[in-house]
C-alpha atoms as one frame of an Amber mdcrd trajectory, in Angstrom:
protein
   0.000   0.000   0.000   1.228   3.470  -0.895   0.433   6.556   1.175   1.259
  10.137   0.215   3.263  11.937   2.949   4.686  15.434   2.833   8.246  15.630
   4.254   9.131  19.183   5.286  12.405  20.832   6.321  14.062  23.862   4.801
  12.209  22.628   1.737   9.083  20.513   1.452   8.034  17.889  -1.028   5.517
  15.070  -1.378   6.723  11.588  -0.529   5.114   8.252  -1.319   5.288   5.860
   1.644   4.921   2.126   1.042   3.270   0.327   3.995   4.594  -3.188   4.646
   3.931  -5.744   7.366   0.153  -5.221   7.699  -2.740  -5.433   5.269  -6.528
  -5.351   5.044  -8.454  -3.269   7.575  -5.371  -2.617   9.658  -3.432  -1.140
   6.740  -6.489   0.893   5.720  -6.739   2.335   9.216  -3.059   3.283   9.234
  -3.555   5.045   5.934  -6.545   6.992   7.296  -4.569   8.141  10.337  -1.617
   9.225   8.190  -3.787  11.027   5.647  -4.598  13.611   8.325  -0.964  14.651
   8.739  -0.308  18.201   7.510   3.359  17.848   6.637   4.115  21.530   6.287
   3.633  21.949  10.048   6.554  19.647  10.932  10.295  19.400  10.525  11.710
  16.125   9.180  12.350  14.704  12.667   8.996  15.807  14.071   7.178  14.472
  11.012   8.807  11.066  11.482   7.750  11.084  15.147   4.207  12.067  14.223
   4.042   9.221  11.701   5.169   6.723  14.353   2.679   8.034  16.916  -0.265
   7.947  14.555   0.653   4.491  13.341   0.659   3.204  16.953  -2.774   4.758
  17.546  -4.117   3.149  14.378  -2.788  -0.252  15.477  -4.187  -0.079  19.008
  -7.814  -0.189  17.937  -7.083  -3.685  16.565  -5.366  -4.839  19.743  -1.712
  -4.257  18.732  -0.167  -2.157  21.511   3.550  -2.781  20.926   4.215  -2.536
  17.186   7.732  -1.993  15.886   7.758   0.811  13.313  10.560   1.691  10.911
  10.460   4.529   8.388  13.068   4.296   5.605  13.621   6.963   2.999  14.461
   5.273  -0.303  14.479   8.312  -2.566  13.828  12.023  -1.978  10.203  11.393
  -2.914   9.804   7.800  -1.719   9.809   6.084   1.692   8.973   2.704   3.166
   6.953   2.265   6.382   7.732  -1.172   7.793   5.425  -2.332  10.620   6.014
  -5.358  12.808   2.635  -5.705  14.620   3.984  -7.565  17.639   1.807  -9.598
  20.038  -1.948  -9.009  19.990  -3.982  -8.246  23.095  -6.674 -10.794  23.993
  -9.713 -10.253  26.228  -9.190 -11.885  29.612 -12.248 -10.524  31.439 -15.505
  -9.238  29.887 -18.261  -8.006  32.207 -21.323  -6.126  30.892 -24.132  -5.347
  33.336 -27.546  -3.799  32.696 -29.387  -2.285  35.649 -32.557  -0.251  35.993
 -35.711  -0.607  33.910 -33.623  -1.137  30.768 -32.565  -4.555  32.090 -35.955
  -5.872  30.915 -36.227  -3.739  27.770 -35.720  -5.916  24.634 -33.641  -3.416
  22.560 -31.109  -3.076  25.400 -30.937  -6.824  25.966 -30.536  -7.348  22.218
 -27.678  -4.825  22.079 -25.785  -6.694  24.816 -26.557 -10.145  23.396 -25.321
  -9.093  19.970 -22.008  -7.793  21.278 -19.567  -9.659  19.009 -16.614 -10.131
  21.407 -16.091 -12.846  23.999 -13.423 -13.706  26.551 -10.408 -15.062  24.694
 -11.082 -13.025  21.528  -8.573 -10.461  20.222  -9.270  -6.966  21.527 -11.103
  -4.636  19.153 -11.953  -1.105  20.229 -14.722  -0.460  17.692 -17.372  -2.915
  19.043 -16.743  -1.713  22.616 -17.165   1.925  21.672 -20.173   1.060  19.529
 -21.944  -0.649  22.450 -21.356   2.382  24.659 -22.836   4.668  22.035 -25.728
   2.316  21.329 -26.773   2.133  24.998 -26.654   5.899  25.423 -28.573   6.431
  22.170 -31.256   3.910  23.148 -31.627   5.640  26.509 -32.477   8.974  24.955
 -34.716   7.399  22.336 -36.691   5.277  24.797 -37.077   7.684  27.715 -34.313
   6.730  30.172 -33.238  10.274  30.969 -31.441   9.377  34.229 -29.084   6.917
  32.578 -25.406   6.673  33.374 -22.396   4.338  33.524 -21.562   3.292  37.059
 -18.400   1.771  35.603 -16.881   1.803  32.133 -13.276   0.647  31.928 -10.883
  -0.922  29.480  -7.801  -2.131  31.339  -5.080  -3.114  28.870  -1.960  -4.932
  30.082   0.452  -5.091  27.151   3.066  -6.949  29.171   0.521  -9.771  29.687
  -1.114  -9.402  26.253  -4.467  -9.181  28.049  -7.347  -6.757  28.535 -10.156
  -6.495  31.067 -13.396  -4.824  29.949 -16.018  -3.625  32.424 -19.300  -1.868
  31.584 -21.937  -1.264  34.264 -24.903   0.600  32.766 -27.683   1.920  35.011
 -30.631   3.255  33.037 -32.745   4.431  35.955 -36.538   4.530  35.505 -38.238
   4.812  32.138 -40.275   7.973  31.630 -43.799   7.933  30.228 -45.889  10.273
  28.143 -47.785  12.871  30.135 -50.604  15.205  29.153 -50.355  17.186  25.938
 -50.541  20.991  25.756 -51.076  22.820  22.455 -50.065  26.420  21.866 -50.537
  28.722  18.865 -53.111  26.606  17.022 -55.799  28.218  14.899 -57.351  24.740
  14.518 -59.524  23.258  17.266 -57.109  21.669  19.804 -59.283  18.565  20.192
 -58.799  17.831  16.497 -55.016  17.892  16.936 -55.137  15.746  20.069 -57.097
  13.063  18.234 -54.145  12.772  15.854 -51.797  11.607  18.643 -49.819   8.463
  17.913 -49.414   7.712  21.635 -51.552   7.625  24.785 -50.913   9.317  28.119
 -49.140   6.862  30.412 -47.479   4.860  27.643 -43.663   4.415  27.793 -41.820
   7.295  26.138 -40.535   6.800  22.591 -38.856   9.563  20.608 -40.075   7.897
  17.404 -43.706   8.459  18.454 -43.059  12.167  18.942 -41.467  12.243  15.495
 -44.520  10.500  13.996 -46.906  12.921  15.683 -44.795  15.841  14.494 -44.906
  14.445  10.950 -48.678  13.889  11.005 -49.339  17.458  12.095 -47.070  18.723
   9.332 -48.841  16.613   6.696 -52.169  18.351   7.330 -50.869  21.490   5.609
 -52.429  23.648   8.322 -49.171  24.871   9.820 -46.035  26.632   8.646 -44.042
  25.137  11.539 -44.620  22.355  14.058 -42.673  21.549  17.234 -43.476  18.552
  19.442 -41.251  18.039  22.484 -41.348  16.814  26.084 -41.251  19.330  28.926
 -38.427  18.371  31.287 -37.946  19.473  34.891 -34.866  21.489  34.027 -34.746
  24.818  32.229 -33.402  22.998  29.180 -35.552  21.013  26.779 -35.092  17.837
  24.811 -35.944  18.489  21.176 -36.359  16.450  18.075 -33.712  17.448  15.559
 -32.776  16.763  11.990 -30.174  14.033  11.476 -26.609  15.288  11.631 -23.480
  13.863  10.030 -21.828  12.632  13.221 -20.791   8.955  13.051 -21.608   8.791
  16.774 -25.294   9.422  16.128 -25.346   7.563  12.826 -24.409   4.346  14.607
 -26.226   4.946  17.905 -29.555   5.507  16.166 -29.389   2.500  13.826 -31.634
  -0.479  14.625 -30.607  -4.087  14.160 -32.715  -4.092  10.980 -30.790  -1.169
   9.522 -33.560   1.414   9.946 -32.818   4.918  11.176 -34.167   5.924  14.576
 -35.076   9.539  15.430 -31.984  11.436  16.566 -31.405  14.171  19.093 -29.185
  17.225  19.019 -26.091  17.598  21.181 -27.911  20.266  23.199 -30.712  17.805
  23.817 -28.205  15.264  25.075 -26.893  17.749  27.617 -30.327  18.685  28.843
 -31.447  15.067  29.082 -28.377  14.221  31.152 -29.271  17.043  33.532 -32.709
  15.704  34.374 -32.901  14.573  38.017 -34.615  11.359  38.926 -38.097  11.866
  40.273 -40.918   9.682  41.466 -43.073  11.362  38.842 -41.765   9.976  35.557
 -44.520  11.371  33.349 -43.344  13.968  30.849 -45.870  16.576  29.675 -45.753
  17.081  25.907 -45.693  20.604  24.470 -46.969  21.177  20.935 -46.190  24.564
  19.401 -47.533  25.423  15.951 -47.747  28.426  13.670 -50.542  28.852  11.085
 -49.738  28.298   7.434 -50.420  31.095   4.978 -54.126  31.201   4.312 -53.663
  31.674   0.565 -51.068  30.028  -1.660 -50.677  30.605  -5.373 -48.805  28.521
  -7.901 -48.122  29.007 -11.617 -46.796  26.238 -13.858 -45.709  26.341 -17.492
 -45.021  23.256 -19.608 -44.992  21.792 -23.060 -45.836  18.441 -24.622 -46.281
  17.388 -28.242 -49.722  15.995 -27.310 -51.169  19.387 -26.321 -48.480  21.963
 -27.136 -47.793  24.769 -24.621 -49.736  24.503 -21.385 -50.341  26.799 -18.432
 -51.549  25.956 -14.957 -52.641  28.341 -12.204 -53.370  27.018  -8.713 -54.993
  28.710  -5.718 -54.766  26.744  -2.475 -56.400  27.628   0.856 -55.014  24.994
   3.293 -57.448  26.110   6.015 -60.587  28.238   5.937 -62.003  27.644   9.442
 -61.111  26.219  12.876 -62.292  22.760  11.823 -59.496  22.568   9.260 -61.605
  22.608   6.104 -59.622  23.491   2.978 -60.333  24.698  -0.549 -58.279  24.349
  -3.710 -58.855  25.651  -7.236 -56.951  24.818 -10.399 -57.067  26.386 -13.875
 -55.457  24.494 -16.777 -55.076  25.943 -20.283 -53.801  24.323 -23.487 -54.790
  24.519 -27.147 -57.011  21.399 -27.228 -58.272  21.495 -23.619 -59.216  24.032
 -20.968 -60.517  23.111 -17.525 -61.336  24.672 -14.169 -61.637  22.465 -11.072
 -62.251  22.988  -7.383 -62.001  20.727  -4.340 -63.569  21.422  -0.941 -62.033
  19.125   1.675 -63.698  18.227   4.996 -61.268  16.318   7.281 -62.634  13.666
   9.621 -61.237  11.943  12.734 -57.855  11.436  11.100 -57.396  14.507   8.868
 -54.420  13.042   7.044 -56.119   9.778   6.090 -59.893  10.300   6.162 -62.033
  13.032   4.643 -65.040  14.032   2.591 -64.450  15.867  -0.652 -66.707  17.975
  -2.800 -65.250  18.367  -6.281 -66.596  20.432  -9.154 -65.323  21.507 -12.526
 -65.815  22.702 -16.069 -63.932  21.302 -19.071 -63.833  22.151 -22.749 -62.044
  20.022 -25.363 -61.599  20.470 -29.096 -59.220  17.847 -30.490 -59.285  15.478
 -33.482 -62.955  14.513 -33.939 -63.979  15.400 -30.369 -65.843  18.554 -29.364
 -67.195  18.636 -25.827 -68.242  20.925 -23.001 -68.458  19.141 -19.673 -69.640
  20.129 -16.170 -69.082  17.756 -13.232 -69.946  17.683  -9.531 -68.683  14.875
  -7.288 -69.084  14.019  -3.600 -66.457  11.549  -2.333 -65.438   9.754   0.844
 -61.719   8.956   1.051 -59.804   6.504   3.268 -56.034   5.975   3.356 -54.879
   2.723   4.944 -51.651   1.832   6.745 -50.345   0.060   3.635 -50.714   3.391
   1.754 -53.589   2.199  -0.417 -56.265   4.866  -0.850 -59.925   3.912  -1.221
 -62.357   6.493  -2.594 -66.119   6.008  -2.776 -67.880   8.684  -4.828 -71.085
   9.823  -6.505 -70.564  11.838  -9.680 -72.964  13.929 -11.742 -71.850  14.896
 -15.255 -73.526  17.017 -17.912 -71.833  16.865 -21.298 -72.714  18.589 -24.566
 -70.574  16.849 -27.182 -69.951  16.076 -30.814 -67.975  12.893 -31.445 -67.166
  11.945 -35.014 -70.015  14.133 -36.292 -72.629  12.665 -33.887 -74.101  15.200
 -31.469 -75.725  14.607 -28.090 -76.433  16.163 -24.729 -76.420  13.823 -21.739
 -76.878  14.082 -17.992 -75.587  11.021 -16.167 -75.398  10.087 -12.501 -73.092
   7.312 -11.448 -71.451   6.009  -8.271 -67.929   4.659  -8.347 -65.173   3.238
  -6.224 -61.446   3.587  -6.742 -58.363   2.027  -5.175 -54.985   3.632  -5.773
 -51.458   3.732  -4.410 -48.358   5.675  -5.407 -44.896   5.025  -3.955 -41.688
   6.749  -5.002 -38.143   7.369  -3.896 -36.742  10.677  -5.116 -39.903  12.165
  -6.597 -38.081  14.418  -9.102 -36.613  11.422 -10.964 -37.587   8.240  -9.106
 -34.967   5.545  -8.669 -37.755   3.251  -7.443 -41.499   3.568  -7.538 -44.834
   2.234  -8.641 -48.339   3.563  -9.238 -51.494   1.436  -9.190 -55.101   2.415
  -9.824 -58.348   0.482 -10.268 -61.758   2.152 -10.756 -65.288   0.710 -11.047
 -68.258   2.889 -12.086 -71.947   2.165 -12.748 -74.832   4.211 -14.152 -78.486
   3.259 -14.611 -81.511   4.902 -16.207 -83.510   3.725 -13.172 -82.342   6.775
 -11.215 -82.694   9.238 -14.080 -79.362   8.868 -15.841 -79.411   9.218 -19.637
 -77.250   6.102 -20.135 -76.756   2.738 -18.497 -73.225   1.344 -18.286 -70.615
  -0.432 -16.214 -67.076   0.906 -16.621 -63.727  -0.465 -15.432 -60.279   1.137
 -15.719 -56.921  -0.042 -14.414 -53.419   1.381 -14.594 -50.076   0.058 -13.376
 -46.657   1.678 -13.722 -43.318   0.495 -12.347 -39.841   2.004 -12.062 -36.836
  -0.028 -10.972 -33.063   0.512 -11.045 -30.259  -1.968 -11.660 -27.142  -0.432
 -10.149 -26.794   3.325 -10.445 -26.899   3.646 -14.229 -29.655   1.326 -15.485
 -33.324   2.248 -15.148 -36.411   0.310 -16.283 -39.926   1.696 -16.739 -42.973
  -0.450 -17.457 -46.628   0.574 -17.961 -49.922  -1.237 -18.435 -53.336   0.374
 -18.924 -56.677  -1.374 -19.474 -60.261  -0.164 -19.763 -63.668  -1.527 -20.633
 -67.239  -0.280 -20.703 -70.305  -2.523 -20.992 -73.355  -0.701 -22.327 -76.186
  -0.917 -24.815 -76.273   2.915 -25.061 -72.817   3.599 -26.468 -74.059   6.568
 -28.532 -75.130   8.199 -25.231 -71.742   7.671 -23.610 -69.830  11.012 -23.574
 -66.263  11.229 -24.960 -64.844  11.615 -21.436 -65.881   8.010 -20.722 -64.949
   6.437 -24.073 -61.475   5.090 -24.762 -58.749   6.452 -27.035 -55.037   5.587
 -27.340 -51.881   7.138 -28.738 -49.563   9.931 -27.612 -46.699  10.705 -25.236
 -48.143   8.704 -22.339 -49.757   5.937 -24.368 -48.463   4.546 -27.691 -45.632
   6.700 -29.000 -45.295   6.963 -32.758 -48.990   7.968 -32.980 -50.590  11.342
 -32.297 -52.569  12.106 -29.155 -55.753   9.937 -28.853 -55.679   9.110 -32.564
 -56.165   5.355 -32.063 -59.824   4.322 -31.756 -62.602   2.761 -33.841 -64.050
   5.000 -36.565 -67.529   5.487 -38.013 -68.651   5.148 -41.628 -67.176   8.552
 -42.442 -63.777   7.524 -41.112 -64.040   9.781 -38.075 -62.946   8.707 -34.602
 -65.822   7.276 -32.604 -63.991   6.043 -29.506 -63.746   2.493 -28.230 -65.462
   0.344 -25.631 -62.152  -1.219 -24.587 -58.539  -0.167 -24.354 -55.221  -1.934
 -23.822 -51.817  -0.241 -23.889 -48.417  -1.459 -22.714 -44.937   0.032 -22.658
 -41.444  -1.198 -21.802 -38.552   1.267 -21.603 -34.871   0.906 -20.771 -32.845
   3.944 -19.755 -29.066   4.184 -19.410 -27.163   7.010 -17.774 -24.899   8.716
 -20.300 -23.326  11.343 -18.058 -24.491  13.033 -14.869 -28.155  14.028 -15.325
 -28.312  12.870 -18.945 -29.869   9.516 -19.829 -30.502   7.657 -23.071 -33.669
   5.603 -23.616 -34.975   2.814 -25.831 -38.648   1.803 -25.755 -41.423  -0.264
 -27.297 -45.109   0.730 -26.916 -48.100  -1.291 -28.020 -51.860  -0.843 -27.699
 -55.138   0.366 -29.144 -58.734   1.287 -28.337 -61.319  -1.107 -29.844 -64.822
  -2.579 -29.508 -63.864  -6.220 -29.091 -61.475  -7.793 -26.562 -59.945  -9.806
 -29.407 -58.648  -7.021 -31.695 -57.119  -8.059 -34.996 -53.856  -6.413 -34.074
 -52.430  -3.836 -31.660 -50.626  -0.755 -32.872 -46.914  -0.818 -32.022 -44.300
   1.900 -31.981 -40.649   1.834 -30.953 -37.866   4.352 -30.767 -35.027   6.059
 -28.974 -34.962   9.057 -26.687 -33.041  11.271 -24.296 -33.782  12.316 -20.708
 -32.419  15.316 -18.837 -33.096  15.718 -15.114 -33.564  19.466 -15.058 -34.221
  21.595 -11.941 -37.908  21.747 -12.911 -38.221  18.001 -13.492 -37.355  15.445
 -16.178 -37.383  16.636 -19.790 -38.111  13.825 -22.262 -37.362  13.818 -25.988
 -38.325  10.762 -28.038 -38.339   9.778 -31.713 -40.751   6.908 -32.374 -41.564
   4.836 -35.451 -45.027   3.266 -35.883 -44.677  -0.227 -37.336 -47.740   0.041
 -39.594 -46.292   3.084 -41.433 -42.969   2.264 -43.088 -41.716   5.801 -43.618
 -43.333   7.592 -40.704 -41.572   9.002 -37.650 -42.989  11.073 -34.812 -41.256
  13.333 -32.273 -42.504  13.340 -28.670 -41.398  16.018 -26.210 -42.649  16.533
 -22.655 -41.686  18.059 -19.309 -42.804  16.810 -15.926 -42.661  13.884 -13.499
 -43.572  10.352 -14.509 -46.055   9.824 -11.680
């Protein structure tokens, strides 16, 4: 192994030092210790002494306390560091004691049981230090604020090649959650208390405070949220963002590799200052600040399907003390314009359960479709622990349309149910993710609707990575409508295929059955699939190759599906992925189509 050292005297120069006599982790540790040497601060003799001292320190953590070290200069810019490790220290005595309530707490017992060293093993400093940090970290996480080490010693006897390790940990009593007090809330306090993830009297867990803090933040009602226990001292223990300290990184890691909530250094000091008391219940203080009552958002984009597009959003995250919210959205493009609004009424769990009143107007003029649509929908929404969302709704739609030259005006009422779930990692350009959606809808003339039908739609999209430079995207979309009144079914419920997000190589919604005049009529079924492979070219630039296939049709056994394939480029811009594709439809020998879009995949 070669290490760069700077030798300094009246002049200074870089010297390559070859390490001999040790290898593997030991040699790597020596290199790390020597890399920190700032040679310009030393004379030749002092630098050699510093190298010897640091090498000894690097060897000790592996149990070598008496290494023989020789530094030979071979050339002005080359040296050899020869290390004779010497005898290794073995553990003669190992005593680890747990006292206090933690003696019966599984995470503490697991930490001690998993300690990798035994009597007779070579001495290693790292596991011993790791156990000390793990016990102290668990104490703060699990509410043992009176913890301490009655004894913590490492007695090393180099002349006997032995070490005696003693650790006596006394956790003291475990604290429990006390009553909650809320300050600064413009929302009814009882509504916030019902969102608690813990009960008064339960054993303290920092992770539960973090969950409660997160749930309050997810409501959108507040610009800032602080949830913390009120200690008996003037200091306070606070939940903090993870820092970069290896101490905390290791102390807050579970056996399964998951990250526990971490505490700041100031919190550690205040927790250590808490005096033991017969009353081990900690009151919980919740401090919040209201979010801005009005939020505005403007978005600009472009896609070959619709051309330039503009979006304007107006969000009111709270409009009264019950936490009701209102959101409006205006979307403008050449073929489509729409205005939508959502009035949200939160229930017992505002993050997961609510009623929604949605309304909107939409106008579309594209290909052979001309339509003006007005919709009102009342929905009940549930979000489950597995992140699936169930929505039960009743929708009323009035649509004045012309499809393929056929005109109609319809008023339809139909209930529906939808299940959906979206999961992503790194939302701007997901390295992993999937999106699922299944909807069932039914309309009947028995309750005054102008058409009777049963409609099913399903979508599935997957993103997976292989290594850091290979990305795979797969999509599947199906739809079907069973009806004897297809001429009364509005275009918004019929099926079309083709375009940037469907079958590339074909224009937007250009694939569908046609009437006798050759105009698009829309289909009763739809099936589209896509497989795409992406490869990182450099940095935020990716290349892509894809195959899309699908069509809209009136029979589940279509004669053939339309297929397009091509190549593309992806750039992860600050505003989201920008996609550029060139696709060739297989049923047109000399045809090529360019697809360009900006925005996230999900």
